[in-house]
Amino acid sequence: MKKLALLASLLIPTNSIAGELHNFNEIKTAIVTGKTIHIAIDFSKCSASNKGIAQPMSIGVFTPNAIAITDHIATSLTHFTLNNPSFPGKAVYEFVRYTITDDNNVNLTDQVLDAVNYTPISDKFSFNCKLETGAKIFD
């Protein structure tokens, strides 16, 4: 019985539950102490910079591996896709920048780039999200 209990305790990860970070200072502290953060955006709960942009009924999660901290927290990613709704079937890159401000807002700015030469092929657009509503950060 003791062996079974020991085996069960070894199989249950002790740090697998992600904790939600509720404000800029908690996020900054987590980053500077070496924790990995995860940014979850519920686009339906954010405001779009361009009123013509349909807010998708989707949630995106990003785990940054490089973060800059000044008076705000910034990270970005560039990814290749054939599924951009504005350019169906066309090979494009999407450059996405995340900015977390000390007033607990998360801004996501997206720029679509040509996959051949990296030139912008659309206007930038942004989603502005309130932390704990449209955006959640976990460590």
C-alpha positions as a printed Julia matrix, in Angstrom:
139×3 Matrix{Float64}:
   0.0    0.0     0.0
   2.86   2.37    0.82
   4.41   1.7    -2.59
   1.12   2.52   -4.3
   0.78   5.79   -2.36
   4.39   6.71   -3.19
   3.85   5.93   -6.86
   0.68   8.05   -6.94
   2.46  10.99   -5.3
   5.24  10.81   -7.89
   2.8   10.78  -10.79
   0.86  13.83   -9.63
   2.71  17.0   -10.65
   2.94  19.48   -7.82
   3.26  22.64   -9.89
   0.93  21.87  -12.79
  -1.84  24.26  -11.8
  -1.37  27.65  -13.41
  -2.03  30.62  -11.19
  -3.77  33.69  -12.56
  -1.84  36.94  -12.27
  -4.24  39.79  -11.53
  -2.31  43.0   -12.2
   0.76  44.56  -13.81
   2.92  44.23  -10.68
   2.13  40.53  -10.22
   2.96  39.88  -13.88
   6.21  41.86  -13.67
   7.25  40.04  -10.48
   6.54  36.65  -12.07
   8.67  37.54  -15.1
  11.65  38.92  -13.19
  11.67  35.86  -10.9
  11.98  33.58  -13.93
   8.46  32.27  -14.27
   6.98  31.56  -17.67
   3.78  33.46  -18.36
   0.88  32.57  -20.64
  -1.32  35.27  -22.2
  -4.93  34.26  -22.96
  -7.05  36.68  -25.0
 -10.83  36.33  -25.39
 -11.29  38.54  -28.44
 -15.06  38.75  -27.97
 -14.46  40.68  -24.72
 -11.98  43.19  -26.18
 -12.51  46.37  -28.17
 -11.11  46.65  -31.69
  -9.28  49.77  -32.88
 -11.0   49.58  -36.25
 -14.77  49.36  -35.91
 -14.9   47.55  -39.27
 -13.03  44.57  -37.84
 -15.33  41.78  -36.78
 -14.39  40.57  -33.35
 -13.79  36.86  -33.64
 -15.53  34.52  -31.25
 -12.25  32.9   -30.37
  -9.62  32.71  -27.7
  -5.9   32.82  -28.39
  -3.15  31.77  -26.0
   0.49  32.79  -26.37
   3.49  31.79  -24.25
   6.27  34.31  -24.89
   9.92  33.33  -24.66
  11.31  36.88  -24.84
   9.89  39.79  -22.87
  10.98  43.41  -22.42
  10.06  45.38  -19.31
  10.19  49.18  -19.18
   7.22  51.23  -18.02
   5.18  48.47  -19.71
   5.69  44.78  -20.55
   6.12  43.94  -24.23
   6.52  40.77  -26.24
   5.86  39.75  -29.82
   5.71  36.87  -32.23
   5.74  36.37  -35.96
   4.02  33.31  -37.36
   3.35  31.9   -40.81
  -0.21  31.1   -41.82
  -2.4   30.2   -44.78
  -5.53  30.87  -42.72
  -5.69  34.64  -42.38
  -9.37  35.51  -43.02
  -8.44  38.62  -45.05
  -6.12  36.61  -47.31
  -7.62  33.1   -47.62
  -5.2   30.55  -49.02
  -2.4   33.12  -49.34
   0.88  32.56  -47.54
   1.38  35.42  -45.07
   3.16  36.19  -41.85
   1.37  37.81  -38.95
   3.45  40.02  -36.67
   1.69  40.33  -33.33
   2.84  42.59  -30.49
   1.46  42.29  -26.96
   1.78  45.25  -24.58
   0.72  45.07  -20.93
   0.42  48.48  -19.27
   0.52  49.5   -15.63
  -3.18  50.44  -15.78
  -3.9   46.71  -16.29
  -4.7   46.81  -20.0
  -3.42  44.42  -22.63
  -3.07  45.69  -26.2
  -2.58  43.27  -29.07
  -1.48  44.82  -32.38
  -1.43  42.72  -35.55
   0.3   43.45  -38.87
  -0.06  41.08  -41.85
   3.11  40.75  -43.94
   3.79  39.27  -47.36
   5.46  35.87  -46.89
   7.93  36.51  -49.72
   9.36  39.91  -48.82
   7.88  40.81  -45.4
   6.22  44.0   -46.68
   2.95  45.0   -44.97
  -0.09  44.0   -47.02
  -2.76  45.41  -44.72
  -3.22  48.13  -42.16
  -2.32  47.38  -38.56
  -5.2   46.7   -36.24
  -5.4   46.38  -32.48
  -7.49  44.78  -29.8
  -7.59  46.48  -26.42
  -8.42  44.18  -23.53
  -8.9   44.76  -19.83
  -6.86  42.42  -17.65
  -9.09  39.79  -15.98
 -11.88  40.39  -18.51
 -10.71  40.08  -22.11
  -7.16  39.12  -21.16
  -5.89  36.74  -18.53
  -2.27  36.1   -17.64
  -1.16  32.86  -15.99
   2.15  31.6   -14.64
